[in-house]
Short mmCIF file of C-alpha atoms in Angstrom, two decimals:
data_model
loop_
_atom_site.label_atom_id
_atom_site.label_comp_id
_atom_site.label_asym_id
_atom_site.label_seq_id
_atom_site.Cartn_x
_atom_site.Cartn_y
_atom_site.Cartn_z
CA MET A 236 15.88 22.49 14.36
CA LYS A 237 15.37 26.23 13.87
CA LEU A 238 14.20 28.13 16.89
CA LYS A 239 13.30 31.80 17.04
CA TYR A 240 15.85 33.49 19.27
CA ASN A 241 14.71 36.07 21.79
CA PRO A 242 17.66 37.82 23.52
CA LYS A 243 15.45 38.71 26.48
CA ARG A 244 14.97 35.02 27.24
CA THR A 245 17.39 32.52 28.59
CA ASN A 246 19.13 30.27 26.05
CA LYS A 247 18.31 27.09 27.96
CA VAL A 248 16.58 24.56 25.66
CA GLU A 249 14.60 21.55 26.75
CA SER A 250 13.20 18.66 24.68
CA PHE A 251 9.70 17.33 25.29
CA HIS A 252 8.08 14.73 22.98
CA GLY A 253 9.89 16.04 19.95
CA ILE A 254 8.95 19.67 20.63
CA MET A 255 11.70 22.19 21.27
CA ARG A 256 10.94 25.07 23.60
CA LEU A 257 12.92 28.05 24.82
CA GLN A 258 12.76 28.49 28.57
CA GLY A 259 10.18 31.21 29.25
CA ASP A 260 9.11 31.37 25.59
CA LEU A 261 6.76 29.02 23.76
CA MET A 262 7.91 28.14 20.24
CA GLU A 263 6.62 24.80 19.03
CA VAL A 264 8.32 22.84 16.26
CA LYS A 265 6.47 20.07 14.41
CA ARG A 266 8.38 17.63 12.24
CA ILE A 267 6.45 16.34 9.23
CA GLY A 268 7.35 13.30 7.15
CA LEU A 269 6.10 13.78 3.58
CA TYR A 270 5.50 10.35 2.06
CA ILE A 271 5.36 10.02 -1.73
CA ARG A 272 4.80 6.78 -3.64
CA CYS A 273 4.20 5.96 -7.29
CA SER A 274 4.21 2.65 -9.15
CA THR A 275 5.19 3.79 -12.66
CA ASP A 276 4.51 7.43 -13.56
CA LYS A 277 7.40 9.61 -12.33
CA GLN A 278 5.36 12.73 -13.05
CA GLU A 279 3.11 11.59 -10.21
CA VAL A 280 6.01 12.18 -7.80
CA VAL A 281 6.19 15.84 -8.86
CA LEU A 282 2.44 16.29 -8.48
CA GLN A 283 2.33 14.69 -5.05
CA ARG A 284 5.29 16.77 -3.85
CA GLU A 285 3.64 20.02 -5.00
CA GLN A 286 0.36 19.15 -3.29
CA LEU A 287 2.04 18.20 -0.02
CA TYR A 288 4.07 21.41 0.18
CA GLU A 289 0.95 23.46 -0.63
CA TYR A 290 -0.75 21.86 2.36
CA VAL A 291 2.27 22.50 4.59
CA ASP A 292 2.18 26.16 3.57
CA PHE A 293 -1.54 26.22 4.42
CA ILE A 294 -1.05 24.92 7.97
CA ARG A 295 1.93 27.26 8.44
CA ARG A 296 -0.31 30.22 7.69
CA ARG A 297 -2.99 28.81 9.94
CA ASN A 298 -0.63 28.14 12.87
CA GLN A 299 1.96 30.89 12.81
CA GLU A 300 3.09 30.13 16.35
CA THR A 301 4.46 26.78 15.19
CA ASP A 302 7.45 25.98 13.02
CA TYR A 303 6.96 23.05 10.62
CA LEU A 304 10.03 21.17 9.46
CA THR A 305 9.62 18.72 6.58
CA GLN A 306 11.46 15.59 5.44
CA GLU A 307 10.69 13.67 2.25
CA PHE A 308 10.37 9.91 1.90
CA VAL A 309 9.93 8.92 -1.76
CA ASP A 310 9.29 5.37 -3.03
CA GLU A 311 9.38 5.28 -6.83
CA GLY A 312 8.29 2.17 -8.70
CA GLU A 313 6.87 0.56 -5.55
CA SER A 314 3.50 -1.16 -5.19
CA GLY A 315 1.02 -0.22 -2.49
CA GLY A 316 0.10 -3.85 -1.92
CA SER A 317 2.94 -4.32 0.56
CA THR A 318 4.67 -2.15 3.14
CA LYS A 319 8.07 -3.62 2.25
CA ARG A 320 9.30 -0.40 0.65
CA PRO A 321 12.70 1.20 1.39
CA GLN A 322 11.57 4.75 2.14
CA PHE A 323 8.41 3.66 3.91
CA THR A 324 10.55 1.49 6.21
CA ARG A 325 12.94 4.39 6.78
CA MET A 326 10.04 6.70 7.61
CA MET A 327 8.52 4.25 10.12
CA GLU A 328 11.93 3.87 11.78
CA ALA A 329 11.99 7.66 12.20
CA VAL A 330 8.53 7.48 13.76
CA GLN A 331 9.64 4.76 16.20
CA ASP A 332 12.70 6.84 17.14
CA GLY A 333 10.47 9.83 17.93
CA ARG A 334 11.87 11.96 15.10
CA LEU A 335 8.53 12.71 13.41
CA ASP A 336 5.31 14.26 14.72
CA TYR A 337 3.22 13.92 11.55
CA ILE A 338 3.06 11.70 8.47
CA MET A 339 1.46 13.37 5.46
CA VAL A 340 0.31 11.81 2.15
CA THR A 341 -1.91 13.00 -0.69
CA ARG A 342 -4.19 9.96 -0.88
CA LEU A 343 -4.98 6.91 1.21
CA ASP A 344 -3.63 4.45 -1.37
CA ARG A 345 -0.24 6.20 -1.40
CA LEU A 346 0.38 4.73 2.05
CA SER A 347 -1.07 1.27 1.40
CA ARG A 348 -3.86 -0.56 -0.42
CA SER A 349 -4.34 -3.10 2.36
CA LEU A 350 -6.73 -2.34 5.21
CA GLN A 351 -4.71 -4.51 7.59
CA ASP A 352 -1.48 -2.69 6.70
CA LEU A 353 -3.24 0.66 7.13
CA LEU A 354 -4.54 -0.31 10.55
CA ASN A 355 -1.13 -1.65 11.58
CA THR A 356 0.55 1.56 10.40
CA THR A 357 -1.90 3.91 12.11
CA THR A 358 -1.64 1.88 15.31
CA ALA A 359 2.16 2.22 15.21
CA LEU A 360 1.82 5.98 14.60
CA LYS A 361 -0.57 6.33 17.53
CA ASN A 362 1.72 4.36 19.84
CA HIS A 363 4.54 6.80 19.04
CA ASP A 364 2.43 9.99 19.27
CA CYS A 365 2.64 10.58 15.52
CA ASP A 366 -0.45 11.80 13.66
CA PHE A 367 -1.45 11.12 10.07
CA VAL A 368 -2.77 13.55 7.46
CA ILE A 369 -4.33 12.77 4.06
CA THR A 370 -4.55 16.01 2.11
CA ASP A 371 -7.07 14.99 -0.61
CA GLN A 372 -9.61 13.65 1.89
CA ASN A 373 -8.84 16.29 4.53
CA ILE A 374 -8.27 13.58 7.15
CA ASP A 375 -6.28 14.33 10.28
CA THR A 376 -5.97 11.53 12.83
CA SER A 377 -5.25 14.01 15.57
CA THR A 378 -9.04 14.50 15.68
CA PRO A 379 -11.69 11.85 16.54
CA GLN A 380 -13.56 12.61 13.32
CA GLY A 381 -10.42 12.12 11.30
CA ARG A 382 -9.69 8.74 12.88
CA LEU A 383 -13.23 7.51 12.25
CA LEU A 384 -13.37 8.65 8.64
CA PHE A 385 -9.95 7.18 7.96
CA GLN A 386 -11.01 3.71 9.13
CA ILE A 387 -14.27 3.86 7.16
CA MET A 388 -12.45 4.79 3.95
CA GLY A 389 -9.88 2.08 4.54
CA ALA A 390 -12.66 -0.51 4.96
CA PHE A 391 -14.25 0.49 1.66
CA ALA A 392 -10.88 0.32 -0.11
CA GLU A 393 -10.27 -3.20 1.21
CA PHE A 394 -13.82 -4.25 0.27
CA GLU A 395 -13.30 -3.08 -3.31
CA ARG A 396 -10.01 -4.91 -3.58
CA GLU A 397 -11.53 -8.16 -2.27
CA ALA A 398 -14.43 -7.83 -4.70
CA ILE A 399 -12.01 -7.47 -7.62
CA ARG A 400 -10.03 -10.49 -6.43
CA GLU A 401 -13.19 -12.60 -6.16
CA ARG A 402 -14.28 -11.63 -9.68
CA MET A 403 -10.86 -12.57 -11.06
CA GLN A 404 -10.91 -15.94 -9.29
CA HIS A 405 -14.42 -16.62 -10.58
CA GLY A 406 -13.29 -15.75 -14.11
CA ARG A 407 -10.31 -18.10 -13.92
CA LYS A 408 -12.50 -20.98 -12.68
CA LYS A 409 -15.01 -20.33 -15.42
CA ALA A 410 -12.25 -20.24 -18.04
CA ALA A 411 -10.74 -23.50 -16.78
CA VAL A 412 -14.07 -25.31 -17.12
CA GLY A 413 -15.61 -23.96 -20.28
CA GLY A 414 -13.49 -21.38 -22.02
CA SER A 415 -12.64 -17.71 -21.63
CA LYS A 416 -13.74 -15.37 -18.83
CA SER A 417 -16.60 -14.25 -21.08
CA GLY A 418 -17.83 -17.84 -21.36
CA LYS A 419 -16.87 -18.18 -25.05
CA PRO A 420 -14.90 -21.27 -26.14
CA CYS A 421 -11.17 -20.64 -26.39
CA ASN A 422 -10.01 -24.10 -27.59
CA ARG A 423 -8.38 -25.00 -24.29
CA PRO A 424 -7.57 -28.65 -23.50
CA LYS A 425 -10.42 -30.76 -22.16
CA LEU A 426 -9.79 -31.67 -18.57
CA ASP A 427 -12.31 -34.52 -18.24
CA VAL A 428 -11.05 -37.55 -20.21
CA ASP A 429 -11.55 -41.31 -20.16
CA VAL A 430 -8.53 -42.33 -18.10
CA ASP A 431 -9.35 -46.04 -18.39
CA GLY A 432 -9.53 -45.70 -22.14
CA ILE A 433 -6.20 -43.87 -22.27
CA ALA A 434 -4.54 -46.54 -20.15
CA TYR A 435 -6.04 -49.37 -22.29
CA LYS A 436 -4.96 -47.85 -25.61
CA PHE A 437 -1.47 -47.08 -24.29
CA GLY A 438 -1.17 -50.63 -23.00
CA ASN A 439 -2.04 -51.93 -26.46
CA GLY A 440 0.75 -50.02 -28.16
CA MET A 441 -0.86 -46.71 -29.09
CA SER A 442 1.51 -43.76 -28.66
CA MET A 443 0.72 -40.82 -26.37
CA ASN A 444 0.63 -38.53 -29.38
CA GLN A 445 -1.97 -40.75 -31.11
CA ILE A 446 -4.05 -40.93 -27.91
CA ALA A 447 -3.94 -37.14 -27.52
CA LYS A 448 -5.18 -36.66 -31.07
CA GLU A 449 -7.96 -39.22 -30.65
CA TYR A 450 -9.24 -37.60 -27.41
CA GLU A 451 -8.49 -34.07 -28.63
CA VAL A 452 -6.39 -33.25 -25.58
CA SER A 453 -2.78 -32.23 -25.06
CA ILE A 454 -0.03 -34.82 -24.89
CA THR A 455 0.88 -33.33 -21.50
CA LEU A 456 -2.54 -34.30 -20.15
CA VAL A 457 -2.19 -37.84 -21.53
CA ARG A 458 1.22 -38.19 -19.92
CA SER A 459 -0.12 -36.88 -16.61
CA ARG A 460 -3.02 -39.37 -16.58
CA LEU A 461 -0.71 -42.26 -17.43
CA GLN A 462 1.64 -41.24 -14.62
CA GLU A 463 -1.28 -41.29 -12.22
CA ARG A 464 -1.83 -44.91 -13.23
CA GLY A 465 1.87 -45.69 -12.87
CA LEU A 466 2.25 -46.37 -16.60
CA ARG A 467 4.91 -43.68 -17.20
#
């Protein structure tokens, strides 16, 4: 870490919660982990990096008595649905080792799309005296307002994701019963068939292919129903 040297002071250095101080002189050093994630678009990495460094420059101008050291953690081609990402894991290990004072991202979904993962992550950061900054939403968990707003936004993000999942599940159920997600027929196999009739015809020498054509279902369905009756 870089420290401003003052020849009138002693050179004795002490470490305290990741902050380096010169004996008799106060020079604080904050270590910031810049986290960048994108699923597909590599240009997004460039844009996130530029925005993060602009924010670092802003807080440097605002707090000139503090040195800010940065370290990048970049996950390219990684989904936000899980925290099992190489650079995210490496960053959290640095947090647990006390090597970072801040984690900074551009948007909430860069860190994670799961409310539970977000809460687990922020809890881990808090337990290791590491704060969290989201530049787009101007959220800083070092303040009570920032912590509250962060949890509210995370709850809305999780609500939206659950709503999308429920709509998709409803669409699949609707399609399985009567056709496509829009409700229009899509010529899918009929699921409700006369199993007794299938078994009777098969027992009297009719082939599965003939039965499938007669009932207008797939041969796979006929075979499945016959297996249920122990006939195949």
